[in-house]
mmCIF file of C-alpha atoms in Angstrom:
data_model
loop_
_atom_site.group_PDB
_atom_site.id
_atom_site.type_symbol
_atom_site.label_atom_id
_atom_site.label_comp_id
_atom_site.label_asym_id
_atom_site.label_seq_id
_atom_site.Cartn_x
_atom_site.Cartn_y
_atom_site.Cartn_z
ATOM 1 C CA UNK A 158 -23.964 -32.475 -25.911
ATOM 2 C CA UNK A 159 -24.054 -31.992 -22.147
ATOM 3 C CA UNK A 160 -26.902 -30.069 -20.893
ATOM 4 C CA UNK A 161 -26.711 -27.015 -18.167
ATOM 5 C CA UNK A 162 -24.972 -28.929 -15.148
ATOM 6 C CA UNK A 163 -25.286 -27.556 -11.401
ATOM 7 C CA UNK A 164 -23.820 -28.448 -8.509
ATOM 8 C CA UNK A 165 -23.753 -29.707 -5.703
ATOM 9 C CA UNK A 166 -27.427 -32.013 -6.568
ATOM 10 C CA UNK A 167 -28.158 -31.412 -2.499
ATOM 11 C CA UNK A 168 -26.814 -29.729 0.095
ATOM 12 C CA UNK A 169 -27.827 -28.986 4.064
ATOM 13 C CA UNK A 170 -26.490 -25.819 5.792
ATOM 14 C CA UNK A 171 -27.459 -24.414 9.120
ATOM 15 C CA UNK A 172 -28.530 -21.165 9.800
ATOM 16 C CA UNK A 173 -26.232 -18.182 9.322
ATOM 17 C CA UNK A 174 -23.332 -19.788 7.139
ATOM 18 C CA UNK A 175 -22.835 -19.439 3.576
ATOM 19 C CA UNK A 176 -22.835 -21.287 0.699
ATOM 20 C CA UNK A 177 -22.267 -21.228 -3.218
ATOM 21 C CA UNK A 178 -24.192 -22.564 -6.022
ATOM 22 C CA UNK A 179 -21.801 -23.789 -9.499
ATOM 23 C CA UNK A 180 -23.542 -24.095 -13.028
ATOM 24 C CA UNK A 181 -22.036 -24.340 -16.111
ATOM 25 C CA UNK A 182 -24.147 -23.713 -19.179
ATOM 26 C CA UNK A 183 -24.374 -25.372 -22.545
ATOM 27 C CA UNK A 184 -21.477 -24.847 -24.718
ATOM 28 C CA UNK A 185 -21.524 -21.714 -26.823
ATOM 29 C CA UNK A 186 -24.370 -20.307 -24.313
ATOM 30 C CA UNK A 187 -23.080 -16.829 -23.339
ATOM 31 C CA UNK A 188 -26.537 -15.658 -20.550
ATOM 32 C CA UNK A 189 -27.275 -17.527 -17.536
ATOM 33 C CA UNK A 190 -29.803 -16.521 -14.782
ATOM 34 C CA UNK A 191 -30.626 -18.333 -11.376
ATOM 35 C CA UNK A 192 -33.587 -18.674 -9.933
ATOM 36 C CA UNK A 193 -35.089 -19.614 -6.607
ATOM 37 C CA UNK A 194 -38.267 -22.312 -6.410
ATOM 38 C CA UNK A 195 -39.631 -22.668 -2.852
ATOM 39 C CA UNK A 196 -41.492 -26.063 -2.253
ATOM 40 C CA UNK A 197 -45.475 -25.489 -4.336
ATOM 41 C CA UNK A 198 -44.438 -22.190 -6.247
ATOM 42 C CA UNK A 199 -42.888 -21.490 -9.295
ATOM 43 C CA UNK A 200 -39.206 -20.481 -9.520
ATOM 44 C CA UNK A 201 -38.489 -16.651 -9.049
ATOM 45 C CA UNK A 202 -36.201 -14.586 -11.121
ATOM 46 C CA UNK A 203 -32.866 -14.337 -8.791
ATOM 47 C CA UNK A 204 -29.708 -12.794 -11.348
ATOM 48 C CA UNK A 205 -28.857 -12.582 -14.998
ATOM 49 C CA UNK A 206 -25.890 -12.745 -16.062
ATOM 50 C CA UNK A 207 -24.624 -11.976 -20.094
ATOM 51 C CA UNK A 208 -20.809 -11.513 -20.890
ATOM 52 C CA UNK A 209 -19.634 -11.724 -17.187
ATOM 53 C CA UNK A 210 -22.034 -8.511 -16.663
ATOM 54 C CA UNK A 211 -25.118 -8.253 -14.529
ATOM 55 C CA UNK A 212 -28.403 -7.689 -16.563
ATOM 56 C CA UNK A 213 -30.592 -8.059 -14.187
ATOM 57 C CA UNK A 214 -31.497 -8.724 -10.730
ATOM 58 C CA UNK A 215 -34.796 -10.286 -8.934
ATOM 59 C CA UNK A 216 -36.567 -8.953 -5.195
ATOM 60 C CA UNK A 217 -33.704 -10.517 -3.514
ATOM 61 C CA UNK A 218 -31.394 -9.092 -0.709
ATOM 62 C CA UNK A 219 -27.873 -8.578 -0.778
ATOM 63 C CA UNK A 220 -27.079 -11.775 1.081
ATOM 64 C CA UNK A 221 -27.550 -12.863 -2.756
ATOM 65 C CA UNK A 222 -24.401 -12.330 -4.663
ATOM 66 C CA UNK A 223 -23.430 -14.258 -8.482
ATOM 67 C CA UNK A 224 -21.157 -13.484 -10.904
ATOM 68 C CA UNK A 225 -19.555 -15.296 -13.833
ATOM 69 C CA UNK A 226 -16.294 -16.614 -15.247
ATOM 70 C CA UNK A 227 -14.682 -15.903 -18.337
ATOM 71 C CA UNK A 228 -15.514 -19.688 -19.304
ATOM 72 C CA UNK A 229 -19.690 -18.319 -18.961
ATOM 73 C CA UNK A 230 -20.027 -20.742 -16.019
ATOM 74 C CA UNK A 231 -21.336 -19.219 -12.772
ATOM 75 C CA UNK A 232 -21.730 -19.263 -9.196
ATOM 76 C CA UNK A 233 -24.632 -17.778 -7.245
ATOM 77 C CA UNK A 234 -23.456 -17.574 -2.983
ATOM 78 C CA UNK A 235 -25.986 -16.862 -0.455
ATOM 79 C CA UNK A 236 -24.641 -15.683 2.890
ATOM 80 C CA UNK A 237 -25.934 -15.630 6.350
ATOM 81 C CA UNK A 238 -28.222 -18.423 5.641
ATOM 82 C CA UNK A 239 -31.519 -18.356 6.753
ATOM 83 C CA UNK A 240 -34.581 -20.919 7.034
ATOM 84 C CA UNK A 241 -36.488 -19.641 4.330
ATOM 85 C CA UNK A 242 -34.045 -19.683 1.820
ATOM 86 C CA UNK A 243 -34.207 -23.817 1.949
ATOM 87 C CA UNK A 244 -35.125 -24.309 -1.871
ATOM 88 C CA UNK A 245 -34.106 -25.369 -5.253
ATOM 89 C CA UNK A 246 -31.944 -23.678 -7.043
ATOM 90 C CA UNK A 247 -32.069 -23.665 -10.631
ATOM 91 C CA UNK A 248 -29.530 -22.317 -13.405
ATOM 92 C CA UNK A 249 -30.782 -21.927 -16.706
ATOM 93 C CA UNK A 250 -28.765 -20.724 -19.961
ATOM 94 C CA UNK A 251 -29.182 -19.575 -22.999
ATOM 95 C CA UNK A 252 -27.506 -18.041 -26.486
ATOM 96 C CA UNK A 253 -29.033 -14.627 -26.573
ATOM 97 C CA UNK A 254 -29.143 -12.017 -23.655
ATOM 98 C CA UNK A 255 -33.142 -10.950 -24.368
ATOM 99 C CA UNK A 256 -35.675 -13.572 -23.713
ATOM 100 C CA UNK A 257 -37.392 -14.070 -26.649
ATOM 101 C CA UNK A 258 -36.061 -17.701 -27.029
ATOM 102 C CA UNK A 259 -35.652 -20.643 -24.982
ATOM 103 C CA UNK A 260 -34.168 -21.277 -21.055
ATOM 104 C CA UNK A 261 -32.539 -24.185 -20.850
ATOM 105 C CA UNK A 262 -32.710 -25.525 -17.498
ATOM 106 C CA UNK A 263 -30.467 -27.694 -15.116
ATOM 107 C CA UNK A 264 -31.571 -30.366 -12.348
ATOM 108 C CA UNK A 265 -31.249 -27.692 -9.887
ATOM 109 C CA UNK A 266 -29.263 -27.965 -6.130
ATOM 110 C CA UNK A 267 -31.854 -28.839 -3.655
ATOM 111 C CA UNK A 268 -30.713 -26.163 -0.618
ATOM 112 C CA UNK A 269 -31.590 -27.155 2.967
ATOM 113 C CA UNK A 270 -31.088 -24.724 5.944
ATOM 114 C CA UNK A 271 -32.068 -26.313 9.431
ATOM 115 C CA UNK B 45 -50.475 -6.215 -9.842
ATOM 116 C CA UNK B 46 -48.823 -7.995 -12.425
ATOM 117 C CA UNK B 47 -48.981 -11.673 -12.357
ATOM 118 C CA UNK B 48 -49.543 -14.916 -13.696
ATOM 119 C CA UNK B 49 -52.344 -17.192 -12.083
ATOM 120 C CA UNK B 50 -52.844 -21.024 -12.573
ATOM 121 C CA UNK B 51 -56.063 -21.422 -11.155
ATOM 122 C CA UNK B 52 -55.677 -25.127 -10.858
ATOM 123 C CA UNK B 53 -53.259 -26.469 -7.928
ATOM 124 C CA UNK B 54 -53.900 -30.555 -8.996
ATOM 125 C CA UNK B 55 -55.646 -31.641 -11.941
ATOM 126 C CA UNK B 56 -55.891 -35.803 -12.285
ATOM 127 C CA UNK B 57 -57.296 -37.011 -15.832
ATOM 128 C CA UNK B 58 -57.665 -40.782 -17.055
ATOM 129 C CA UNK B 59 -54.776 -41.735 -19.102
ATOM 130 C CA UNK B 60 -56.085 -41.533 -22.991
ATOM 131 C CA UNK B 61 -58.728 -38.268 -21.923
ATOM 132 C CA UNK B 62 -57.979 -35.026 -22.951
ATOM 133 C CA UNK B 63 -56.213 -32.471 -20.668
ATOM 134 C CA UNK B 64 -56.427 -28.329 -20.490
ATOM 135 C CA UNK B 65 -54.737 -26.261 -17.896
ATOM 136 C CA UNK B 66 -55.182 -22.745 -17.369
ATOM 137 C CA UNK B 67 -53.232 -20.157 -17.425
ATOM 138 C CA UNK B 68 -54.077 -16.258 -16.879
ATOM 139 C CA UNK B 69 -51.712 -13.253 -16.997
ATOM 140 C CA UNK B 70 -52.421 -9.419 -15.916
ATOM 141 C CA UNK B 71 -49.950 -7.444 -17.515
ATOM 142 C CA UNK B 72 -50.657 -3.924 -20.228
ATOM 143 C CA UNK B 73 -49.477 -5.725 -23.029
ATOM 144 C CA UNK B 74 -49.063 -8.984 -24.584
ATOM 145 C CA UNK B 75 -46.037 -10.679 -22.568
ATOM 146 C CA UNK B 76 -44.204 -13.033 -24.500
ATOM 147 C CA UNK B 77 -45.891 -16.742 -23.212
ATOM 148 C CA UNK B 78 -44.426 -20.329 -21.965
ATOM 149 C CA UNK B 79 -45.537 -22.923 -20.837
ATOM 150 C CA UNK B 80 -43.043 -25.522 -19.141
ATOM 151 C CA UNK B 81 -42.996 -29.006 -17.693
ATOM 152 C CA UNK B 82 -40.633 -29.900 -14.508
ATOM 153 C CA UNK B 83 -41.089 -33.840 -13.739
ATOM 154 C CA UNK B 84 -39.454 -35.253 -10.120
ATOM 155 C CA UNK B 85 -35.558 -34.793 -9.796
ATOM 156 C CA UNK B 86 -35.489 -32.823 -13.255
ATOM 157 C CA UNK B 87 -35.326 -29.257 -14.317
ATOM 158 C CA UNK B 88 -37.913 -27.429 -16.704
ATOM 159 C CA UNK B 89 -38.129 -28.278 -20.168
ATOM 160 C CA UNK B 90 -39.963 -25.496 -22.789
ATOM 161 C CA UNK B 91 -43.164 -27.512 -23.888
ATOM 162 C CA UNK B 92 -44.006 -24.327 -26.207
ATOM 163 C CA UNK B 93 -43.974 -20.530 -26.814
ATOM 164 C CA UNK B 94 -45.919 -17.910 -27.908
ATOM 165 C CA UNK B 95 -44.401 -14.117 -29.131
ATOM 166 C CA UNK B 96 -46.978 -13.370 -31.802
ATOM 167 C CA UNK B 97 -48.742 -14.079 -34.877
ATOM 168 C CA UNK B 98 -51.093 -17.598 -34.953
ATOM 169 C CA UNK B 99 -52.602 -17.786 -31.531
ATOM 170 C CA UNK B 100 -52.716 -21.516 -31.716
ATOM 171 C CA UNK B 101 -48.958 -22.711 -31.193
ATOM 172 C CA UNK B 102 -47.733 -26.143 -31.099
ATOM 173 C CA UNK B 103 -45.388 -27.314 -29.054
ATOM 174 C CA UNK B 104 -43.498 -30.698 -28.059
ATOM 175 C CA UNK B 105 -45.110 -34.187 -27.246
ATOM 176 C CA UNK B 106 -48.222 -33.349 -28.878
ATOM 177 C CA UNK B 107 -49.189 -30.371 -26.722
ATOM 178 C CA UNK B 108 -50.833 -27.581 -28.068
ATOM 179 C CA UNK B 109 -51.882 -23.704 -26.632
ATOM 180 C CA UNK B 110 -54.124 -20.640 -27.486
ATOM 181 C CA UNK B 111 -53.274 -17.436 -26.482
ATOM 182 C CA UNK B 112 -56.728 -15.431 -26.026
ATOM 183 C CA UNK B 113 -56.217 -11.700 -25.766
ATOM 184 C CA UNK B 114 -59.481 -10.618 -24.596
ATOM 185 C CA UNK B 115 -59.673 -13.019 -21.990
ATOM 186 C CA UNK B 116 -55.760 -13.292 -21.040
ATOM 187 C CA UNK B 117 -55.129 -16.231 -20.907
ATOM 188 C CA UNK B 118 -52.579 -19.208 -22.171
ATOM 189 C CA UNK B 119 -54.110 -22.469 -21.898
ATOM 190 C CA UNK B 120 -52.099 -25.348 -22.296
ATOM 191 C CA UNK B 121 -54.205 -28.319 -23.951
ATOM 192 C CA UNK B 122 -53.570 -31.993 -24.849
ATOM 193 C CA UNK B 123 -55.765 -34.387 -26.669
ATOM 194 C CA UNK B 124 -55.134 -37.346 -25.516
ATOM 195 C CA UNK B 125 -52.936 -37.740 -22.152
ATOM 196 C CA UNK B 126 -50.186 -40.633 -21.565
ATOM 197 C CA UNK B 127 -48.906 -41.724 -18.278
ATOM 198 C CA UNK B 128 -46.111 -39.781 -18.808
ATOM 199 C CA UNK B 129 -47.493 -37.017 -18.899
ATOM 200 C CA UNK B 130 -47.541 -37.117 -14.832
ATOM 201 C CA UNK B 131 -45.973 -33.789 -13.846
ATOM 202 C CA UNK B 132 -45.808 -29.694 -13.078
ATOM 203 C CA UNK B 133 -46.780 -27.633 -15.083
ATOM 204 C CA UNK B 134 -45.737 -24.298 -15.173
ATOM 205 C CA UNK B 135 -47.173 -21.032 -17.200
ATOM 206 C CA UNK B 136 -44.263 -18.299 -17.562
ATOM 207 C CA UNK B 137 -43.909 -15.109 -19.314
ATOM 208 C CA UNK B 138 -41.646 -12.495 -19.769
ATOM 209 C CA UNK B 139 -43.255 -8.938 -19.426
ATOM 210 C CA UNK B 140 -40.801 -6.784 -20.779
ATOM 211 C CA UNK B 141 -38.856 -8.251 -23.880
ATOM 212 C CA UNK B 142 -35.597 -7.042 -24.084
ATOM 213 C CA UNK B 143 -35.195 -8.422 -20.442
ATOM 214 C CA UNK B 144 -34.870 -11.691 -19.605
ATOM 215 C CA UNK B 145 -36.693 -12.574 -16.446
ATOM 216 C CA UNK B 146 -39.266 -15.305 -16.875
ATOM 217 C CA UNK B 147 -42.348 -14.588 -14.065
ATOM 218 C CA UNK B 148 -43.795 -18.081 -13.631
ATOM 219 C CA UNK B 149 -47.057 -19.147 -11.900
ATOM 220 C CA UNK B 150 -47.345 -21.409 -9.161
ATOM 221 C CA UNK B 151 -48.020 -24.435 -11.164
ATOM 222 C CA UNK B 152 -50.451 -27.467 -11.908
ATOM 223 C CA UNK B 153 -49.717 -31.130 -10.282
ATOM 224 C CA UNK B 154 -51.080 -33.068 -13.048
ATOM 225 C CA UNK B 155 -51.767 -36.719 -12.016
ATOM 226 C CA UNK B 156 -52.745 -39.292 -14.799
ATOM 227 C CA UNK B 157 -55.264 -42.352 -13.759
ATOM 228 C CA UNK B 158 -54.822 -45.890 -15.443
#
């Protein structure tokens, strides 16, 4: 079975454009919820997403935007791009909207903003 | 504040010694407790959980943790450490079940010596 899948793998913008993030999570796997890992920290909560609906959101600003398709895939877009958002990206899934079972992580997209 | 510390930024340990990592959390009550392992160009993988009952929980490729209450804490411990093993570690929990949003630390580097 395929795993969560994100792409693009790498990407470089420059400052002020936009750009969107794709993941689609493992079959059957209705929640999935981005997060954003800067280069020596741990990820950081971005979105939720369960059913199409937003259950949650991270500190984030409204450049930040996701939603999700009927199909449970997603797409998280960032707008006016700025240095410090250069990170990894990373999608995660799951079969139950509270987290009292496992994430299941993709490879992440590796963001760079010069 | 509420947070989750990993005192340790790089650990190295001979390959065959035995390997702890610590992990620390300052939130009212018990959060639900991960621990995860991210190696170079791959996402996180769940190396083991804790929600309640037995304090000592075992988890994949012969890790092992103990949740302490009075002393907060989550360490992550291995008997006997394989190359492999080479990674980040990350210590994660979720606050507020019913919500999922995972609040990671920053992480341990482990390094493994031949």
């Amino acid at each position: 079975d395929a795993g969560v899948t994100q792409s693009p793998t790498h990407l470089i913008k420059t400052r002020g454009q936009h750009v969107t993030l794709r993941c689609s999570p493992i079959s059957g796997h209705k929640s999935v919820s981005w997060y954003q890992q800067v280069l020596g920290q741990g990820p950081q909560f971005i979105f939720q997403y369960y059913e199409k609906e937003e259950r949650g959101r991270g500190n984030f600003p409204d450049r930040f935007s996701a939603r999700q398709f009927p199909n449970y895939s997603s797409e998280l877009n960032v707008n006016a791009l700025l240095l410090g958002d250069s990170a990894l990206y990373l999608c995660a899934s799951s079969s139950i909207v509270h987290n009292t079972g496992e994430l299941f992580f993709g490879e992440g997209s590796r963001l760079t903003v010069l | 504040a509420q947070s989750v510390t990993q005192p340790d930024i790089h650990i190295t340990v001979s390959e065959g010694a035995s390997l702890e990592l610590r992990c620390n959390y300052s939130y009212g009550a018990t959060p639900y407790l991960f621990w995860y392992v991210q190696s170079p160009g791959q996402g996180l993988q769940l190396l083991l959980k804790y929600f309640s009952g037995d304090t000592l929980v075992q988890g994949i490729k012969g890790f092992e943790a103990e949740f302490k209450r009075s002393q907060s804490s989550f360490n992550l411990r291995k008997p006997s450490v394989h190359w492999s093993d080479a990674a980040e570690y990350f210590c994660a929990v979720v606050p507020s079940p019913g919500f999922q949003k995972l609040v990671f630390g920053t992480g341990t580097r482990l390094l493994v010596s031949p």
